[in-house]
mmCIF file of C-alpha atoms in Angstrom:
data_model
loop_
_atom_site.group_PDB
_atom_site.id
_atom_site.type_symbol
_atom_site.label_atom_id
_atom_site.label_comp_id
_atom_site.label_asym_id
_atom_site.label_seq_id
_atom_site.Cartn_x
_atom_site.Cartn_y
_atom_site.Cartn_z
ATOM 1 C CA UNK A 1 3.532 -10.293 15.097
ATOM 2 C CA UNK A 2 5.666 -9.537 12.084
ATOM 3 C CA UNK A 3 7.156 -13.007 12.191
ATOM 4 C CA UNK A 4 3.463 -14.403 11.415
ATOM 5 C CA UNK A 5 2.429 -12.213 9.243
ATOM 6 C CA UNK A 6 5.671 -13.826 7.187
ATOM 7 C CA UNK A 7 4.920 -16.963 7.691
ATOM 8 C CA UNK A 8 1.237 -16.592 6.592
ATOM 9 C CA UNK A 9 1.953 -14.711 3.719
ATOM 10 C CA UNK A 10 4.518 -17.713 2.660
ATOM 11 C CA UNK A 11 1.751 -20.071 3.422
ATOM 12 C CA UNK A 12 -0.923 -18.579 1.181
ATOM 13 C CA UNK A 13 2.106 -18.007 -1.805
ATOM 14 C CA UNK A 14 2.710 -21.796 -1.321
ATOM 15 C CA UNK A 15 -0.567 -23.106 -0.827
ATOM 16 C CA UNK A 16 -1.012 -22.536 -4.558
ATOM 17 C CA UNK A 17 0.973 -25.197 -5.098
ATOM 18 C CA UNK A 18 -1.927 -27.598 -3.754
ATOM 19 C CA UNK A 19 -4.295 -26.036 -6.466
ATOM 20 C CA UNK A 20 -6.196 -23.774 -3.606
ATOM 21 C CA UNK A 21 -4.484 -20.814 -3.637
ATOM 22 C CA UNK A 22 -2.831 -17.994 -6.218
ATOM 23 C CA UNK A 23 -0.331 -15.832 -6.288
ATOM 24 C CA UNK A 24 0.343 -12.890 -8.360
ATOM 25 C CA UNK A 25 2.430 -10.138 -9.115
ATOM 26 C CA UNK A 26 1.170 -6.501 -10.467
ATOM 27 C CA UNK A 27 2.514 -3.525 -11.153
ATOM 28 C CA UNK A 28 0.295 -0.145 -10.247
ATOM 29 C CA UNK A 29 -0.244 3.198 -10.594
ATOM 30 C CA UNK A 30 -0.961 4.425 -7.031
ATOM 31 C CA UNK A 31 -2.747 8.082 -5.714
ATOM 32 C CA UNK A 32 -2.383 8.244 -1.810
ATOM 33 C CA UNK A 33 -3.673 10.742 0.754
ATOM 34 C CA UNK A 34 -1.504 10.456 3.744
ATOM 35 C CA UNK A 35 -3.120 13.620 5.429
ATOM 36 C CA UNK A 36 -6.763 13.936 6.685
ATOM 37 C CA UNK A 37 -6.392 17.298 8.238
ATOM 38 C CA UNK A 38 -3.508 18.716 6.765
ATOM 39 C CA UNK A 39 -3.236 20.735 3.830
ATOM 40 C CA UNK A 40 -0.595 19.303 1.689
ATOM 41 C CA UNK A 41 -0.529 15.264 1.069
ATOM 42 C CA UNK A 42 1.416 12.758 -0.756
ATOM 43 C CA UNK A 43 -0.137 12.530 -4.276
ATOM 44 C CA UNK A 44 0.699 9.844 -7.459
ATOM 45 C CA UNK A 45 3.570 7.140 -7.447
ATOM 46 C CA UNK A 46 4.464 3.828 -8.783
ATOM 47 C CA UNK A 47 3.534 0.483 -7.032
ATOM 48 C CA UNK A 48 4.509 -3.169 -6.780
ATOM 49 C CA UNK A 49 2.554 -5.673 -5.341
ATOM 50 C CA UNK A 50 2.677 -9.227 -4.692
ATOM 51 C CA UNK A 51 -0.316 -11.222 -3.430
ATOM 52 C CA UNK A 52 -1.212 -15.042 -1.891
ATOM 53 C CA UNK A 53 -4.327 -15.820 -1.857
ATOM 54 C CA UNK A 54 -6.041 -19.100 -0.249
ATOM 55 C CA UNK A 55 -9.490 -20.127 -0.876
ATOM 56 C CA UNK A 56 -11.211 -20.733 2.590
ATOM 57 C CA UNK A 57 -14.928 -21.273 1.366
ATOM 58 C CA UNK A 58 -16.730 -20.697 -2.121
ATOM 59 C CA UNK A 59 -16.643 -16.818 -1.274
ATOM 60 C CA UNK A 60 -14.423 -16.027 0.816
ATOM 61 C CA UNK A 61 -10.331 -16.127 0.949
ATOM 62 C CA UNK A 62 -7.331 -15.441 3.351
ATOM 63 C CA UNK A 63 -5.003 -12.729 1.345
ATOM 64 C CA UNK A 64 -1.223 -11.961 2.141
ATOM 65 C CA UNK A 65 -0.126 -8.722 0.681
ATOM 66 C CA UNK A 66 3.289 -7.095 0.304
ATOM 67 C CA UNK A 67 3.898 -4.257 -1.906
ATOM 68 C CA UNK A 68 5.737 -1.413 -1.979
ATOM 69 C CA UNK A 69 4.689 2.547 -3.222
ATOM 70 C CA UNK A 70 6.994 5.350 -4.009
ATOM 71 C CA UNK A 71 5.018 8.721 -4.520
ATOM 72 C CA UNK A 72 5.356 12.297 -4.814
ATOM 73 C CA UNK A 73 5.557 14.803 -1.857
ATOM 74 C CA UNK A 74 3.585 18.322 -2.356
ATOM 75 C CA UNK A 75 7.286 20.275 -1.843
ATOM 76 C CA UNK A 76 5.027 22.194 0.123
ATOM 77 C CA UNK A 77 6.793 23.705 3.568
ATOM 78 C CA UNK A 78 5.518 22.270 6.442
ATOM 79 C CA UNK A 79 3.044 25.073 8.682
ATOM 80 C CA UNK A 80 3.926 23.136 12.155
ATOM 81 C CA UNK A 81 5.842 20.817 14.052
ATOM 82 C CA UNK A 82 4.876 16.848 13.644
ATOM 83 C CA UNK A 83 3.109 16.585 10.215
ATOM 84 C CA UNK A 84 3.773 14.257 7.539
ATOM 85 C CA UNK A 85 2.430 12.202 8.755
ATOM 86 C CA UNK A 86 3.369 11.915 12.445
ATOM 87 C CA UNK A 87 7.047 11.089 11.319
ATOM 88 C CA UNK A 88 8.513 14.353 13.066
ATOM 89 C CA UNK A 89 8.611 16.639 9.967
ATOM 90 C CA UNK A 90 10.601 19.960 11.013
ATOM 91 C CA UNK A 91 8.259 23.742 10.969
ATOM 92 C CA UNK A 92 9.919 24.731 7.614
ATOM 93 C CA UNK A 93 10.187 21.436 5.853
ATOM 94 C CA UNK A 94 9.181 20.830 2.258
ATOM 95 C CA UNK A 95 8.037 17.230 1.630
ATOM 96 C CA UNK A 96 9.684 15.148 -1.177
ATOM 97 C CA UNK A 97 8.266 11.666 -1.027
ATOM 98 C CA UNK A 98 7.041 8.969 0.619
ATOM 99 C CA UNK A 99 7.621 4.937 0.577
ATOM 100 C CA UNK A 100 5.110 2.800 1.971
ATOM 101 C CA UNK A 101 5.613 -0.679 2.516
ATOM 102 C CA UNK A 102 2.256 -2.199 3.821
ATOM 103 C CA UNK A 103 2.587 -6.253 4.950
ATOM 104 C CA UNK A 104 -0.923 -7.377 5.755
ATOM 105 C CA UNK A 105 -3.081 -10.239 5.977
ATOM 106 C CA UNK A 106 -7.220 -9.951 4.934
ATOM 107 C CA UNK A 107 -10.390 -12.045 4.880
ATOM 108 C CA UNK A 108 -11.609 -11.138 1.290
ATOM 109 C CA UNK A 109 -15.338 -11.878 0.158
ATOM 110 C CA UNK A 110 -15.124 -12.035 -3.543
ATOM 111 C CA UNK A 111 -18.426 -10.975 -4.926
ATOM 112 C CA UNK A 112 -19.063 -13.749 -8.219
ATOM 113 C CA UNK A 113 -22.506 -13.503 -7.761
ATOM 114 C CA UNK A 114 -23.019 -9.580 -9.205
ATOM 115 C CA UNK A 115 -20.693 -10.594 -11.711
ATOM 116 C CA UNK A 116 -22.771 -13.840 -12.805
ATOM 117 C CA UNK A 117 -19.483 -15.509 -13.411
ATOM 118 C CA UNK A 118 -18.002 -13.098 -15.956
ATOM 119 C CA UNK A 119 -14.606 -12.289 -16.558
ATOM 120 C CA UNK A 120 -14.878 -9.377 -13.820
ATOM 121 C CA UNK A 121 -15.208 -10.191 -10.161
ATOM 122 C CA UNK A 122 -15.797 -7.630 -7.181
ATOM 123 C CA UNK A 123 -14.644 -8.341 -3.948
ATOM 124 C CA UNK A 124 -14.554 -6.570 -0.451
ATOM 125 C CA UNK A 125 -12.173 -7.343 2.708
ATOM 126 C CA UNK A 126 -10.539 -6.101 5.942
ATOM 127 C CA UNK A 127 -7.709 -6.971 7.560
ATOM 128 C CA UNK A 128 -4.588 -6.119 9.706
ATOM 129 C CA UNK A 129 -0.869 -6.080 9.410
ATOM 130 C CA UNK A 130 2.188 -3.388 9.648
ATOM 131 C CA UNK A 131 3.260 -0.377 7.610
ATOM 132 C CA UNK A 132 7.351 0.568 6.645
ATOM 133 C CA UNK A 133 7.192 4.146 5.910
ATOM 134 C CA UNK A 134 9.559 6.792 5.101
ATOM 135 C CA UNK A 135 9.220 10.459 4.389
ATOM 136 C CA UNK A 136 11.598 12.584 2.801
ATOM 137 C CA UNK A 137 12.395 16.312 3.794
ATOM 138 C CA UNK A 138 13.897 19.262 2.017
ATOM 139 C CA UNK A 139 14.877 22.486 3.561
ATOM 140 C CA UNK A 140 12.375 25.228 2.971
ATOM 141 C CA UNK A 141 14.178 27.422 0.477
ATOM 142 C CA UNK A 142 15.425 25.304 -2.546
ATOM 143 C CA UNK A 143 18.427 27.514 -2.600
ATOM 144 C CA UNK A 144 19.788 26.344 0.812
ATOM 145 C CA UNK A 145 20.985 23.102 -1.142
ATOM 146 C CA UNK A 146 22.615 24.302 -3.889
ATOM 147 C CA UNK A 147 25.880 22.500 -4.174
ATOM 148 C CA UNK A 148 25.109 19.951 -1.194
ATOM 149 C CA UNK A 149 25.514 16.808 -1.837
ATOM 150 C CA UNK A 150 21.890 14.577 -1.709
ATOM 151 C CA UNK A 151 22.926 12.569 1.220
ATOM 152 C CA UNK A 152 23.169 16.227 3.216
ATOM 153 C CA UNK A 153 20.415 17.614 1.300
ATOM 154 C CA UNK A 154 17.595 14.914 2.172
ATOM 155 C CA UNK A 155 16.459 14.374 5.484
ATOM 156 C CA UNK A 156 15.014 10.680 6.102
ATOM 157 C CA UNK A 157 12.332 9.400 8.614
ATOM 158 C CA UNK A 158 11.156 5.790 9.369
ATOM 159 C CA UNK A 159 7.982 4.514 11.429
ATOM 160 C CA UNK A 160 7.188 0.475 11.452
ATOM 161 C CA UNK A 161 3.750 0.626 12.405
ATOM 162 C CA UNK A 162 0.673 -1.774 12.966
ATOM 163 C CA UNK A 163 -2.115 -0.504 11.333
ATOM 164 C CA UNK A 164 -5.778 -1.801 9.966
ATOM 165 C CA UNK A 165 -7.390 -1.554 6.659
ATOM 166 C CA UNK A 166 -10.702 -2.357 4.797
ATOM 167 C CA UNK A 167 -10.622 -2.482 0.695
ATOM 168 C CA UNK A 168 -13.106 -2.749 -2.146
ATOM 169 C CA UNK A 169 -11.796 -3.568 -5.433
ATOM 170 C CA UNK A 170 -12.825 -5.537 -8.521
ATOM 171 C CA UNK A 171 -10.360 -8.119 -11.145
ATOM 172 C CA UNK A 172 -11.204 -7.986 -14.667
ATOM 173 C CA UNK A 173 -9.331 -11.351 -15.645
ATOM 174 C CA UNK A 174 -8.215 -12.312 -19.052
ATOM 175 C CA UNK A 175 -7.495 -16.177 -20.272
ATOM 176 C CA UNK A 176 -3.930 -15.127 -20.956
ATOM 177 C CA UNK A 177 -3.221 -15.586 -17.367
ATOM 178 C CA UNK A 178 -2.846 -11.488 -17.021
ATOM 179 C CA UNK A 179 -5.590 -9.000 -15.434
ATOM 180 C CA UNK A 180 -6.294 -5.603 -14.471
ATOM 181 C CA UNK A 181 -6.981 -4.442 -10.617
ATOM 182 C CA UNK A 182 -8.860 -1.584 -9.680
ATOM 183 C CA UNK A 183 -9.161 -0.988 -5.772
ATOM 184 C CA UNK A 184 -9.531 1.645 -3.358
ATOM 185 C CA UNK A 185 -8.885 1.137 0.467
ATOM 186 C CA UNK A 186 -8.421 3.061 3.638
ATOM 187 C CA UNK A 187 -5.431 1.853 5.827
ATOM 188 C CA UNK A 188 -5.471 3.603 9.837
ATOM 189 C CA UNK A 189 -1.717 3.122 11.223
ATOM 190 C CA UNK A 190 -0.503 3.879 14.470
ATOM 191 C CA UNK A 191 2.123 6.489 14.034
ATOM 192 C CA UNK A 192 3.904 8.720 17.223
ATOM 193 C CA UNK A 193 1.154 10.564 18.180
ATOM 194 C CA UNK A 194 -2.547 9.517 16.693
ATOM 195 C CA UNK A 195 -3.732 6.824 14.102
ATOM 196 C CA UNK A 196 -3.154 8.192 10.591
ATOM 197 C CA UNK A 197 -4.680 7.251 7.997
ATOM 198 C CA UNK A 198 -4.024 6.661 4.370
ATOM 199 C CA UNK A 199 -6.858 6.737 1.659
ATOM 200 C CA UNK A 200 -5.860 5.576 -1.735
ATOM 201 C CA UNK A 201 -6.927 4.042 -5.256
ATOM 202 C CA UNK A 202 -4.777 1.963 -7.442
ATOM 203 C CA UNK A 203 -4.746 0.829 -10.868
ATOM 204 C CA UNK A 204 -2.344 -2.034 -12.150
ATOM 205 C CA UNK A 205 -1.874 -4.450 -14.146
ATOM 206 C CA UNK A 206 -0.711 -8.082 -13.106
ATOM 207 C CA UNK A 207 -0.372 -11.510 -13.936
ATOM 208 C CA UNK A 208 -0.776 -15.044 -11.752
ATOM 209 C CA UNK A 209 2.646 -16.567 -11.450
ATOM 210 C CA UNK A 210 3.002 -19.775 -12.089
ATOM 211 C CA UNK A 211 2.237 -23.015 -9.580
ATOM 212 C CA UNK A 212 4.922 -25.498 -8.861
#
């Protein structure tokens, strides 16, 4: 499944090339809830985010997406076993941060006509694909690591996970070749025990790399 999702995300980068398709690179500010029943949650971060897309009609496009999002844990201590989010956080635990790498493939209805052809365009799109995550875990009293080095400090955990998401967003587009992204999106991924999912807005700026 992975190997596809590759493969199609290559094709849409390339497919540029042949004057249907764009690729771009953008760098966002990123607010992610992680938890939806839980009382502390992964917050604010730092995104990257690199995106094929390939025109399949006058509205509608196939989208690879790979990014990457560091944010910020709660350092809130963890009230039971199996929290953040299904990754096997320890009773006791305070959570540090989270990486998220989603890899996913969309159909994408851009939305030109509310726009009337303007320099903004809203679009709307689901799709499927799998999720690299790792959460980060501190002992419970911030004096137990005092002296530690951070490798003995930090606990790690990893899922690779198939998940689903659906996305509204709109491009404001400049004739410099840059633009701005807003979006918003809900992402359900399998984890251990339940699907868990991820609500989140971003804000970047980007700009359309250039075709061979």
């Amino acid at each position: 499944g992975l190997a596809v999702l590759v493969v199609g995300w290559g094709f849409l980068s390339a497919s540029s090339a042949r004057g249907a398709g764009t690729g771009t690179f953008a760098v966002q500010g990123v607010g992610s809830d992680v938890f939806d029943r839980l009382a502390d949650d992964y917050r604010f971060g730092l995104g990257f985010n690199f995106l094929g897309s390939y025109e399949i009609s006058r509205v509608w496009d196939l989208r690879g997406d790979f990014g990457v999002r560091f944010l910020e844990g709660e350092q809130v201590s963890q009230t039971r076993e199996l929290q953040a989010p299904d990754l096997g956080a320890r009773y006791g635990e305070r959570t540090d941060g989270l990486r998220v790498m989603p890899i996913t493939v969309d159909v994408v209805r851009r939305m030109e006509e509310w726009s009337r052809n303007r320099f903004w365009v809203p679009y709307a799109g689901a799709g499927l694909g799998f999720y690299d995550i790792q959460a980060r875990y501190l002992p419970e009293d911030p004096e137990a690591g005092v002296g530690m080095p951070d490798e003995d400090l930090v606990r790690k955990d990893n899922i690779f996970k198939f998940g689903w998401n659906a996305k509204v967003g709109v491009n404001l587009h400049r004739t410099s070749g840059l633009f701005v992204n807003l979006e918003s999106g809900l992402h359900m991924i399998d984890t251990r025990r339940r699907w868990t999912p991820m609500y989140d807005v971003s804000l970047g700026v980007g700009t359309i790399l250039p075709r061979r």
